[in-house]
Tab-separated table of C-alpha atoms in Angstrom:
chain	number	residue	atom	x	y	z
A	29	MET	CA	105.795	32.508	109.858
A	30	SER	CA	102.343	34.117	110.795
A	31	THR	CA	99.582	34.064	108.173
A	32	ALA	CA	96.545	36.354	107.979
A	33	LEU	CA	93.326	35.982	105.960
A	34	VAL	CA	92.085	39.355	104.544
A	35	TRP	CA	88.470	38.973	104.049
A	36	PHE	CA	87.259	41.256	101.133
A	37	ARG	CA	83.511	42.132	101.132
A	38	ARG	CA	82.763	45.390	99.441
A	39	ASP	CA	86.298	46.964	99.662
A	40	PHE	CA	87.526	45.943	96.177
A	41	ARG	CA	90.666	47.971	96.241
A	42	VAL	CA	94.342	47.438	97.108
A	43	ALA	CA	95.040	51.176	97.930
A	44	ASP	CA	93.908	52.715	101.101
A	45	ASN	CA	92.425	49.446	102.227
A	46	PRO	CA	92.959	49.426	106.018
A	47	ALA	CA	92.464	45.477	106.416
A	48	LEU	CA	95.007	44.758	103.966
A	49	HIS	CA	97.308	47.374	105.173
A	50	HIS	CA	97.184	46.186	108.760
A	51	ALA	CA	97.530	42.421	107.786
A	52	LEU	CA	100.626	43.280	105.842
A	53	GLU	CA	101.995	45.297	108.815
A	54	HIS	CA	101.454	42.541	111.245
A	55	HIS	CA	101.862	39.077	109.225
A	56	ALA	CA	104.371	37.519	107.109
A	57	GLN	CA	101.973	36.235	104.827
A	58	VAL	CA	98.499	37.317	103.515
A	59	ILE	CA	95.863	35.332	101.761
A	60	PRO	CA	93.032	37.474	100.269
A	61	VAL	CA	89.641	35.826	100.301
A	62	TYR	CA	86.145	36.457	99.279
A	63	ILE	CA	83.263	34.685	100.379
A	64	HIS	CA	79.986	34.712	98.352
A	65	ALA	CA	77.107	34.299	100.925
A	66	PRO	CA	74.252	36.607	99.705
A	67	ASP	CA	71.668	34.911	101.883
A	68	GLU	CA	73.327	36.397	104.923
A	69	GLU	CA	72.196	40.015	103.580
A	70	ALA	CA	68.559	38.909	103.492
A	71	PRO	CA	66.105	40.472	103.015
A	72	TRP	CA	68.287	42.926	101.196
A	73	GLN	CA	70.410	40.559	99.063
A	74	PRO	CA	72.142	42.378	96.044
A	75	GLY	CA	69.757	43.127	93.204
A	76	ALA	CA	70.376	42.108	89.585
A	77	ALA	CA	72.198	45.394	88.568
A	78	SER	CA	74.380	45.208	91.650
A	79	ARG	CA	75.411	41.514	90.850
A	80	TRP	CA	76.390	42.631	87.341
A	81	TRP	CA	78.747	45.093	88.959
A	82	LEU	CA	79.939	42.660	91.501
A	83	HIS	CA	80.985	40.081	88.796
A	84	HIS	CA	83.248	42.760	87.013
A	85	SER	CA	84.518	44.449	90.255
A	86	LEU	CA	85.535	40.929	91.602
A	87	SER	CA	87.277	40.095	88.278
A	88	ALA	CA	89.269	43.466	88.348
A	89	LEU	CA	90.374	42.747	92.056
A	90	SER	CA	91.326	39.298	91.350
A	91	ALA	CA	93.539	40.637	88.543
A	92	SER	CA	95.056	43.389	90.618
A	93	LEU	CA	95.823	40.805	93.638
A	94	ALA	CA	97.387	38.290	91.189
A	95	ALA	CA	99.599	40.940	89.887
A	96	LEU	CA	100.853	41.554	93.383
A	97	GLY	CA	101.475	37.897	94.057
A	98	ALA	CA	98.538	36.844	96.042
A	99	PRO	CA	95.606	35.517	94.062
A	100	LEU	CA	92.128	35.865	95.341
A	101	THR	CA	90.566	32.823	96.906
A	102	ILE	CA	86.851	32.768	96.196
A	103	ARG	CA	84.581	30.628	98.240
A	104	SER	CA	80.695	30.388	98.294
A	105	GLY	CA	78.378	29.136	100.924
A	106	ALA	CA	75.584	29.869	103.061
A	107	ASP	CA	77.747	30.544	106.222
A	108	SER	CA	80.649	32.910	106.055
A	109	LEU	CA	81.976	31.961	109.460
A	110	ALA	CA	82.072	28.108	108.324
A	111	GLU	CA	84.008	28.994	105.197
A	112	LEU	CA	86.373	31.187	107.186
A	113	ARG	CA	87.075	28.298	109.625
A	114	LYS	CA	87.549	26.018	106.626
A	115	LEU	CA	90.202	28.400	105.282
A	116	ILE	CA	91.772	28.899	108.599
A	117	ALA	CA	92.146	25.145	108.953
A	118	GLU	CA	93.813	24.782	105.357
A	119	THR	CA	96.193	27.671	105.762
A	120	GLY	CA	97.070	27.792	109.437
A	121	ALA	CA	96.116	31.400	109.637
A	122	THR	CA	96.165	32.907	113.027
A	123	ALA	CA	94.292	36.256	112.123
A	124	VAL	CA	91.489	37.451	110.033
A	125	HIS	CA	91.276	41.153	109.039
A	126	TRP	CA	88.149	42.783	107.255
A	127	ASN	CA	86.682	46.273	106.773
A	128	ARG	CA	83.428	46.979	108.278
A	129	LEU	CA	79.863	47.225	106.813
A	130	PHE	CA	77.047	48.779	108.177
A	131	GLU	CA	73.834	47.213	106.999
A	132	PRO	CA	71.924	45.761	109.934
A	133	ALA	CA	72.011	42.097	108.923
A	134	LEU	CA	75.832	42.392	108.200
A	135	VAL	CA	76.578	44.088	111.504
A	136	ALA	CA	74.932	41.413	113.478
A	137	ARG	CA	76.780	38.825	111.347
A	138	ASP	CA	80.061	40.412	111.812
A	139	LYS	CA	79.708	40.832	115.512
A	140	GLN	CA	79.004	36.940	115.806
A	141	ILE	CA	81.876	36.088	113.380
A	142	LYS	CA	84.398	38.294	115.562
A	143	ALA	CA	83.212	36.794	118.935
A	144	ALA	CA	83.454	33.232	117.462
A	145	LEU	CA	86.832	33.606	115.933
A	146	ARG	CA	88.205	35.246	119.036
A	147	GLU	CA	86.897	32.466	121.283
A	148	ALA	CA	88.741	29.924	119.031
A	149	GLY	CA	91.919	31.740	119.567
A	150	ILE	CA	91.936	33.698	116.215
A	151	ALA	CA	92.840	37.442	116.104
A	152	ALA	CA	89.744	38.933	114.445
A	153	GLU	CA	90.142	42.514	113.547
A	154	SER	CA	87.917	44.920	111.804
A	155	HIS	CA	88.710	48.127	110.290
A	156	ASN	CA	87.201	51.254	108.483
A	157	SER	CA	87.599	51.909	104.862
A	158	ALA	CA	84.060	52.966	103.914
A	159	LEU	CA	83.465	56.138	105.693
A	160	MET	CA	85.369	59.297	106.828
A	161	VAL	CA	83.629	59.256	110.248
A	162	GLU	CA	81.966	56.004	111.521
A	163	PRO	CA	78.367	56.218	112.975
A	164	TRP	CA	79.301	56.040	116.730
A	165	GLU	CA	81.781	58.847	116.269
A	166	VAL	CA	79.336	61.792	115.808
A	167	LYS	CA	76.717	62.501	118.556
A	168	THR	CA	74.536	65.365	119.548
A	169	GLY	CA	75.288	67.360	122.706
A	170	GLY	CA	72.958	65.056	124.492
A	171	GLY	CA	74.867	61.784	123.252
A	172	ASP	CA	72.004	60.979	120.728
A	173	PRO	CA	72.258	60.241	117.052
A	174	TYR	CA	71.618	63.063	114.573
A	175	ARG	CA	68.540	62.995	112.695
A	176	VAL	CA	69.112	66.323	110.601
A	177	PHE	CA	71.985	66.441	108.226
A	178	THR	CA	73.257	70.070	108.706
A	179	PRO	CA	74.163	69.733	112.345
A	180	PHE	CA	75.577	66.242	111.622
A	181	TRP	CA	77.748	67.448	108.980
A	182	ARG	CA	78.868	70.619	110.875
A	183	ASN	CA	80.208	68.228	113.557
A	184	ALA	CA	81.666	65.719	111.141
A	185	VAL	CA	83.249	68.079	108.643
A	186	GLY	CA	85.466	69.676	111.142
A	187	ARG	CA	87.144	66.301	111.999
A	188	ALA	CA	90.634	65.634	110.357
A	189	VAL	CA	90.413	63.325	107.568
A	190	ARG	CA	93.239	60.600	107.766
A	191	ASP	CA	95.772	60.326	105.015
A	192	PRO	CA	95.107	57.719	102.374
A	193	LEU	CA	97.202	54.426	102.785
A	194	PRO	CA	99.401	53.565	99.930
A	195	ALA	CA	98.976	50.480	97.866
A	196	PRO	CA	101.292	47.679	98.577
A	197	ALA	CA	104.111	46.848	96.173
A	198	ARG	CA	103.932	43.275	96.685
A	199	ILE	CA	101.672	40.838	98.679
A	200	PRO	CA	103.667	37.978	100.249
A	201	SER	CA	101.299	34.922	100.093
A	202	PRO	CA	101.963	31.177	100.633
A	203	ALA	CA	103.228	29.208	97.581
A	204	LYS	CA	100.649	26.523	98.199
A	205	LYS	CA	97.550	27.240	95.969
A	206	LEU	CA	94.052	26.959	97.652
A	207	SER	CA	90.978	25.725	95.731
A	208	SER	CA	89.140	28.687	94.455
A	209	LEU	CA	85.967	29.199	92.312
A	210	PRO	CA	86.161	31.412	89.115
A	211	VAL	CA	84.026	34.525	89.237
A	212	ASP	CA	81.745	32.954	86.532
A	213	ALA	CA	80.773	30.057	89.018
A	214	LEU	CA	78.887	32.682	91.309
A	215	LYS	CA	76.459	33.063	88.418
A	216	LEU	CA	76.124	36.915	88.904
A	217	LEU	CA	75.614	38.042	85.315
A	218	PRO	CA	71.996	38.080	83.929
A	219	THR	CA	70.799	35.076	81.908
A	220	ILE	CA	68.933	37.258	79.608
A	221	GLN	CA	71.185	39.943	78.308
A	222	TRP	CA	69.596	43.243	79.381
A	223	ASP	CA	72.783	44.726	80.576
A	224	GLY	CA	74.201	45.931	77.233
A	225	GLY	CA	73.931	49.604	78.305
A	226	PHE	CA	75.932	48.813	81.348
A	227	TYR	CA	78.937	48.036	79.280
A	228	GLU	CA	78.701	51.340	77.417
A	229	ASN	CA	78.539	53.356	80.465
A	230	TRP	CA	80.700	51.650	83.247
A	231	THR	CA	84.159	50.211	83.863
A	232	PRO	CA	83.963	48.495	87.165
A	233	GLY	CA	87.055	48.125	89.286
A	234	GLU	CA	89.747	50.216	91.080
A	235	ALA	CA	91.295	51.433	87.968
A	236	GLY	CA	87.832	52.244	86.458
A	237	ALA	CA	87.152	54.196	89.610
A	238	TRP	CA	90.370	56.234	89.389
A	239	ALA	CA	89.913	56.833	85.651
A	240	GLN	CA	86.426	58.227	86.370
A	241	THR	CA	87.786	60.410	89.307
A	242	GLU	CA	90.388	62.016	86.946
A	243	ARG	CA	87.761	62.689	84.296
A	244	PHE	CA	85.616	64.370	86.993
A	245	CYS	CA	88.659	66.278	88.358
A	246	ALA	CA	89.461	67.582	84.754
A	247	ASP	CA	85.948	68.596	83.842
A	248	GLY	CA	82.888	68.379	86.093
A	249	ALA	CA	84.514	69.247	89.372
A	250	ALA	CA	84.918	72.932	88.354
A	251	ARG	CA	81.134	73.065	87.470
A	252	TYR	CA	79.792	70.758	90.083
A	253	HIS	CA	77.843	73.362	92.152
A	254	ASP	CA	76.132	75.116	89.216
A	255	GLN	CA	75.316	72.143	86.966
A	256	ARG	CA	75.010	69.102	89.182
A	257	ASP	CA	71.207	69.438	88.928
A	258	LEU	CA	71.218	69.503	85.208
A	259	PRO	CA	70.590	65.823	84.032
A	260	ALA	CA	71.990	66.521	80.378
A	261	ALA	CA	75.181	67.838	81.771
A	262	ALA	CA	78.390	65.672	82.523
A	263	SER	CA	79.212	67.536	85.718
A	264	THR	CA	78.270	64.915	88.385
A	265	SER	CA	80.972	62.567	89.581
A	266	SER	CA	79.423	59.257	88.282
A	267	LEU	CA	81.432	57.686	91.333
A	268	SER	CA	78.607	56.243	93.548
A	269	PRO	CA	78.765	52.725	92.288
A	270	HIS	CA	82.737	52.858	92.753
A	271	LEU	CA	82.217	54.111	96.278
A	272	HIS	CA	79.456	51.510	96.949
A	273	PHE	CA	81.748	48.634	95.971
A	274	GLY	CA	84.890	50.153	97.890
A	275	GLU	CA	86.711	50.502	94.506
A	276	ILE	CA	87.737	53.927	95.823
A	277	GLY	CA	87.073	55.452	99.230
A	278	PRO	CA	85.700	58.712	100.445
A	279	VAL	CA	89.073	59.501	102.160
A	280	GLN	CA	90.873	59.142	98.805
A	281	LEU	CA	88.149	61.463	97.122
A	282	VAL	CA	88.289	64.196	99.672
A	283	HIS	CA	92.170	64.381	99.478
A	284	ARG	CA	92.179	64.077	95.646
A	285	THR	CA	89.761	66.774	95.094
A	286	ARG	CA	91.103	69.106	97.643
A	287	ARG	CA	94.513	68.596	96.031
A	288	LEU	CA	92.815	69.666	92.798
A	289	VAL	CA	92.190	72.970	94.357
A	290	ALA	CA	95.718	73.447	95.425
A	291	GLU	CA	97.198	72.585	92.160
A	292	ASN	CA	94.859	74.925	90.047
A	293	HIS	CA	94.181	77.865	92.347
A	294	ALA	CA	90.945	78.287	89.972
A	295	LYS	CA	88.472	80.899	90.842
A	296	GLY	CA	85.354	79.265	92.228
A	297	LEU	CA	86.872	75.720	92.325
A	298	VAL	CA	87.072	75.730	96.244
A	299	GLY	CA	83.417	76.097	96.564
A	300	ASN	CA	82.522	73.479	94.063
A	301	VAL	CA	85.150	70.939	95.461
A	302	GLU	CA	83.561	71.526	99.060
A	303	HIS	CA	79.986	71.058	97.561
A	304	PHE	CA	81.049	67.895	96.410
A	305	VAL	CA	82.672	66.883	99.706
A	306	ARG	CA	79.424	67.805	101.276
A	307	GLU	CA	77.653	65.409	98.928
A	308	LEU	CA	79.984	62.717	100.312
A	309	GLY	CA	78.763	63.886	103.760
A	310	TRP	CA	75.211	62.886	102.718
A	311	ARG	CA	76.498	59.447	102.164
A	312	GLU	CA	78.104	59.321	105.685
A	313	PHE	CA	74.905	60.712	106.979
A	314	SER	CA	72.849	57.810	105.464
A	315	HIS	CA	75.168	55.214	107.058
A	316	HIS	CA	74.941	57.057	110.300
A	317	LEU	CA	71.137	56.762	110.351
A	318	LEU	CA	70.919	53.200	109.142
A	319	PHE	CA	73.429	52.008	112.006
A	320	HIS	CA	71.448	53.820	114.626
A	321	TYR	CA	67.800	53.271	113.086
A	322	PRO	CA	68.023	49.859	111.421
A	323	ALA	CA	64.257	49.436	110.916
A	324	THR	CA	64.209	52.425	108.363
A	325	THR	CA	64.836	50.114	105.525
A	326	ASP	CA	61.252	49.188	105.682
A	327	THR	CA	59.445	51.337	108.086
A	328	PRO	CA	59.132	55.120	108.568
A	329	MET	CA	61.481	56.719	111.065
A	330	TYR	CA	58.501	58.660	112.320
A	331	PRO	CA	55.958	56.130	113.559
A	332	LYS	CA	52.866	58.294	112.643
A	333	TYR	CA	53.559	57.619	109.011
A	334	ALA	CA	52.815	54.000	109.356
A	335	ALA	CA	49.233	54.920	109.194
A	336	PHE	CA	49.483	56.808	106.014
A	337	PRO	CA	46.667	55.985	103.610
A	338	TRP	CA	48.500	54.450	100.739
A	339	ARG	CA	46.516	53.053	97.890
A	340	ASP	CA	45.914	49.122	97.774
A	341	PRO	CA	48.336	46.979	95.935
A	342	ALA	CA	45.528	45.889	93.656
A	343	ASP	CA	44.615	49.351	92.770
A	344	TYR	CA	48.016	50.704	92.068
A	345	ALA	CA	49.396	47.574	90.195
A	346	ASP	CA	49.130	48.912	86.633
A	347	ASP	CA	50.518	52.520	87.669
A	348	LEU	CA	53.536	50.747	89.433
A	349	ARG	CA	54.265	48.859	86.178
A	350	ALA	CA	53.951	52.057	83.996
A	351	TRP	CA	56.307	53.921	86.359
A	352	GLN	CA	58.785	51.098	86.275
A	353	ARG	CA	58.749	50.850	82.614
A	354	GLY	CA	58.937	54.665	81.855
A	355	GLN	CA	55.378	54.826	80.463
A	356	THR	CA	53.664	57.343	82.614
A	357	GLY	CA	53.154	59.862	80.046
A	358	VAL	CA	55.209	62.433	82.199
A	359	PRO	CA	58.329	62.766	80.158
A	360	ILE	CA	60.767	63.817	82.818
A	361	VAL	CA	59.582	60.648	84.933
A	362	ASP	CA	59.792	58.427	81.968
A	363	ALA	CA	63.275	59.721	80.994
A	364	GLY	CA	64.575	58.826	84.462
A	365	MET	CA	63.127	55.598	84.593
A	366	ARG	CA	64.308	54.473	81.121
A	367	GLN	CA	67.812	55.789	81.903
A	368	LEU	CA	67.780	53.611	85.093
A	369	TRP	CA	66.833	50.577	83.088
A	370	ARG	CA	69.356	51.180	80.436
A	371	THR	CA	72.312	52.362	82.364
A	372	GLY	CA	71.854	51.085	85.969
A	373	VAL	CA	71.934	54.573	87.196
A	374	MET	CA	69.619	57.775	87.368
A	375	HIS	CA	70.558	61.469	87.720
A	376	ASN	CA	70.131	62.665	91.271
A	377	ARG	CA	67.703	65.418	90.556
A	378	VAL	CA	65.693	63.099	88.510
A	379	ARG	CA	65.641	60.569	91.274
A	380	MET	CA	63.813	63.121	93.531
A	381	ILE	CA	61.234	63.793	90.721
A	382	VAL	CA	60.543	60.274	90.086
A	383	ALA	CA	60.198	59.424	93.832
A	384	SER	CA	57.952	62.302	94.462
A	385	PHE	CA	55.743	61.412	91.468
A	386	LEU	CA	55.554	57.577	92.791
A	387	THR	CA	54.828	58.494	96.476
A	388	LYS	CA	52.729	61.621	96.202
A	389	ASN	CA	51.088	61.746	92.684
A	390	LEU	CA	50.443	58.012	92.739
A	391	LEU	CA	50.238	57.446	96.270
A	392	ILE	CA	52.262	54.102	95.992
A	393	PRO	CA	54.300	53.127	99.169
A	394	TRP	CA	57.816	54.409	99.109
A	395	GLN	CA	58.898	50.648	99.942
A	396	GLU	CA	57.833	49.828	96.268
A	397	GLY	CA	60.176	52.382	94.859
A	398	ALA	CA	62.957	51.573	97.102
A	399	ARG	CA	62.658	47.734	96.008
A	400	TRP	CA	62.625	48.651	92.226
A	401	PHE	CA	65.675	50.894	92.787
A	402	TRP	CA	67.367	48.136	94.758
A	403	ASP	CA	67.088	45.730	91.858
A	404	THR	CA	68.052	48.114	88.995
A	405	LEU	CA	70.672	50.475	90.357
A	406	VAL	CA	74.373	49.616	90.049
A	407	ASP	CA	74.980	52.002	93.038
A	408	ALA	CA	72.072	50.298	95.152
A	409	SER	CA	73.374	51.188	98.617
A	410	LEU	CA	70.968	50.171	101.511
A	411	PRO	CA	71.817	53.405	103.492
A	412	GLN	CA	71.492	55.861	100.945
A	413	ASN	CA	68.366	54.089	99.262
A	414	SER	CA	66.545	54.077	102.644
A	415	LEU	CA	67.359	57.649	103.295
A	416	GLY	CA	66.524	58.812	99.744
A	417	TRP	CA	63.036	57.268	99.671
A	418	GLN	CA	62.148	58.173	103.330
A	419	TRP	CA	63.153	61.872	102.211
A	420	ALA	CA	60.978	61.671	99.191
A	421	ALA	CA	58.047	60.245	101.186
A	422	GLY	CA	58.451	62.833	103.989
A	423	CYS	CA	58.501	60.169	106.685
A	424	GLY	CA	62.295	60.077	107.572
A	425	ALA	CA	65.235	61.902	108.950
A	426	ASP	CA	65.665	65.338	107.369
A	427	ALA	CA	62.884	64.405	105.137
A	428	ALA	CA	61.129	66.764	102.648
A	429	PRO	CA	58.147	68.578	104.134
A	430	TYR	CA	54.757	66.505	103.366
A	431	PHE	CA	53.791	69.519	101.415
A	432	ARG	CA	56.702	69.518	99.143
A	433	ILE	CA	55.302	67.800	96.134
A	434	PHE	CA	57.597	68.071	93.044
A	435	ASN	CA	55.825	69.398	89.975
A	436	PRO	CA	57.477	67.382	87.447
A	437	VAL	CA	56.623	69.605	84.477
A	438	LEU	CA	58.319	72.719	86.382
A	439	GLN	CA	61.090	70.720	87.300
A	440	SER	CA	61.765	69.510	83.830
A	441	ALA	CA	61.432	73.028	82.299
A	442	LYS	CA	63.830	74.469	84.965
A	443	PHE	CA	66.682	71.828	84.734
A	444	ASP	CA	66.295	70.375	81.082
A	445	GLY	CA	64.748	73.501	79.288
A	446	GLU	CA	66.084	72.691	75.895
A	447	GLY	CA	64.993	69.087	76.329
A	448	ARG	CA	68.379	67.436	75.701
A	449	TYR	CA	67.876	64.807	78.502
A	450	LEU	CA	64.276	64.196	77.407
A	451	ARG	CA	64.989	63.733	73.706
A	452	ARG	CA	67.594	61.244	74.512
A	453	TRP	CA	65.470	59.074	76.737
A	454	VAL	CA	61.843	59.704	75.385
A	455	PRO	CA	62.546	59.935	71.482
A	456	GLU	CA	58.863	59.701	70.987
A	457	ILE	CA	58.569	63.256	71.642
A	458	ALA	CA	61.759	64.288	70.124
A	459	ARG	CA	60.130	66.208	67.207
A	460	LEU	CA	58.092	68.480	69.581
A	461	PRO	CA	59.489	72.165	70.236
A	462	ASP	CA	61.253	72.688	73.445
A	463	ALA	CA	58.372	74.471	75.177
A	464	ALA	CA	56.033	71.547	74.420
A	465	LEU	CA	58.459	68.750	75.472
A	466	HIS	CA	57.735	69.073	79.127
A	467	ALA	CA	53.975	68.590	78.954
A	468	PRO	CA	53.044	67.193	75.393
A	469	TRP	CA	49.452	66.685	76.401
A	470	GLU	CA	49.102	70.610	77.027
A	471	ALA	CA	50.504	71.641	73.623
A	472	LYS	CA	47.949	72.965	71.019
A	473	PRO	CA	46.718	70.532	68.390
A	474	SER	CA	48.643	72.860	65.711
A	475	VAL	CA	51.984	72.098	67.571
A	476	TRP	CA	51.077	68.259	67.562
A	477	LEU	CA	50.261	68.538	63.929
A	478	ALA	CA	53.402	70.333	62.950
A	479	ALA	CA	55.454	67.762	64.623
A	480	LYS	CA	53.281	64.787	63.409
A	481	PHE	CA	52.781	63.836	67.006
A	482	SER	CA	49.822	62.041	68.117
A	483	PRO	CA	49.300	62.183	72.044
A	484	GLY	CA	48.097	58.795	73.445
A	485	LYS	CA	49.253	57.025	70.183
A	486	ASP	CA	52.928	58.091	69.798
A	487	TYR	CA	53.352	58.672	73.518
A	488	PRO	CA	51.084	57.924	76.497
A	489	LYS	CA	48.769	60.545	78.114
A	490	PRO	CA	49.643	61.033	81.786
A	491	ILE	CA	48.358	58.132	83.815
A	492	VAL	CA	47.199	60.618	86.566
A	493	SER	CA	46.231	64.370	86.746
A	494	LEU	CA	49.213	66.214	88.180
A	495	SER	CA	47.055	68.864	89.996
A	496	GLU	CA	44.337	66.385	91.238
A	497	SER	CA	46.743	63.960	92.514
A	498	ARG	CA	48.710	66.726	94.178
A	499	ASP	CA	45.489	67.852	96.172
A	500	ARG	CA	44.796	64.073	96.906
A	501	ALA	CA	48.331	63.688	98.326
A	502	LEU	CA	47.956	66.892	100.476
A	503	ALA	CA	44.686	65.622	101.863
A	504	ALA	CA	46.254	62.217	102.688
A	505	TYR	CA	49.234	63.928	104.477
A	506	ALA	CA	46.786	66.351	106.436
A	507	ARG	CA	45.190	63.405	107.950
A	508	ILE	CA	48.318	62.447	109.888
A	509	LYS	CA	50.354	65.638	110.085
A	510	GLY	CA	49.639	66.324	113.654
A	511	GLY	CA	51.452	63.298	114.832
A	512	GLY	CA	54.812	64.524	115.961
A	513	GLU	CA	58.055	65.103	113.797
A	514	GLY	CA	58.204	64.308	110.065
């Protein structure tokens, strides 16, 4: 009776799980396993917010698998290969199946593991659960990786999306119980309870992912294109952490949202759904880039930007701290940073604003922002984090032009005109009239007086002049703009 291990990593679902599906097709017994080895992901081990999600997602997966008759075996160690070998020896397994990951350190690790297992006579098979199109499947006419999204997506979107795989009704597993750690033993939760807002906003796990998908389909999907840039609106999908942890897959989402169109025939719904699918395409593009350009986690895609004249760490330490804490004196920036700290996520439009402010108005290296997001986002995805920050800094693929410097006041007025988002996250300015919310320091003293508001006392004055810092950034970029693409 053949036995296979299914090595769960960041694919915490039982439906549309190719590794699980193929193991069940070809083996009489299947043993689900999870190996906690964060040091293998160095230097990008999961951050604090991601570890919170991982704890709850693992708990949900464990319950789902137990209900199907195959408890999740959890092990921890510094070497996943060594742990797999122990499990093979304990179970007599002849095969190991897993779903591919695309971070540079994990690509290298998985290649080594696959080769070592096969050399030992074990069938080691990897599968695709995370993407619609894998990085090596889409190339330019010259056979090179794409660096610009639009032609990449034009190529990728025309490919047929496979049908989602069904969830198994039962997973046959050996009767013998294996030793397994409880999820709590991994010590993923914070020791100081700063995570209260996470529980209010998220339900990790496959069931939570589908509940959020259905909420989006029932409400936000029809308004996605028109309202996705409004931070106070509930029209974004809020599915990014579920996607990151593989609680739901892009194939499933494409099929579900396109089925929504077929079921409703609502005017305008096709465009909104396809715009959402295009956003999934950006996620695909980020994985494509990181796979082909693994150094972009830390270094600019275009070498000329390595010489960019960022400020010295000793000079920007206080400004960085003010940005991290949401105390810059620029309301839309502070609202975003406070939302991030409280909920583990930030609205996408606001992410662009706060990133532009850090890299261009403050001239603080994008790597500082990337590291902070990595630690505080529940949806911290290395491919998307790297692409987003290089885009904001103007030094990566498909990047914002160096002269694109978001004016946070204009952005705030355009996308949060009534101040609903600002009043929620920056209550110190809530009494100000709408017109004064976006730049309180520019309001007339009579407005301050009427609102009983004291700038610099009730709420900080801006830590930098927006106009002067914009000119400074343009001058800095001008010094290197002649060095090629970017």
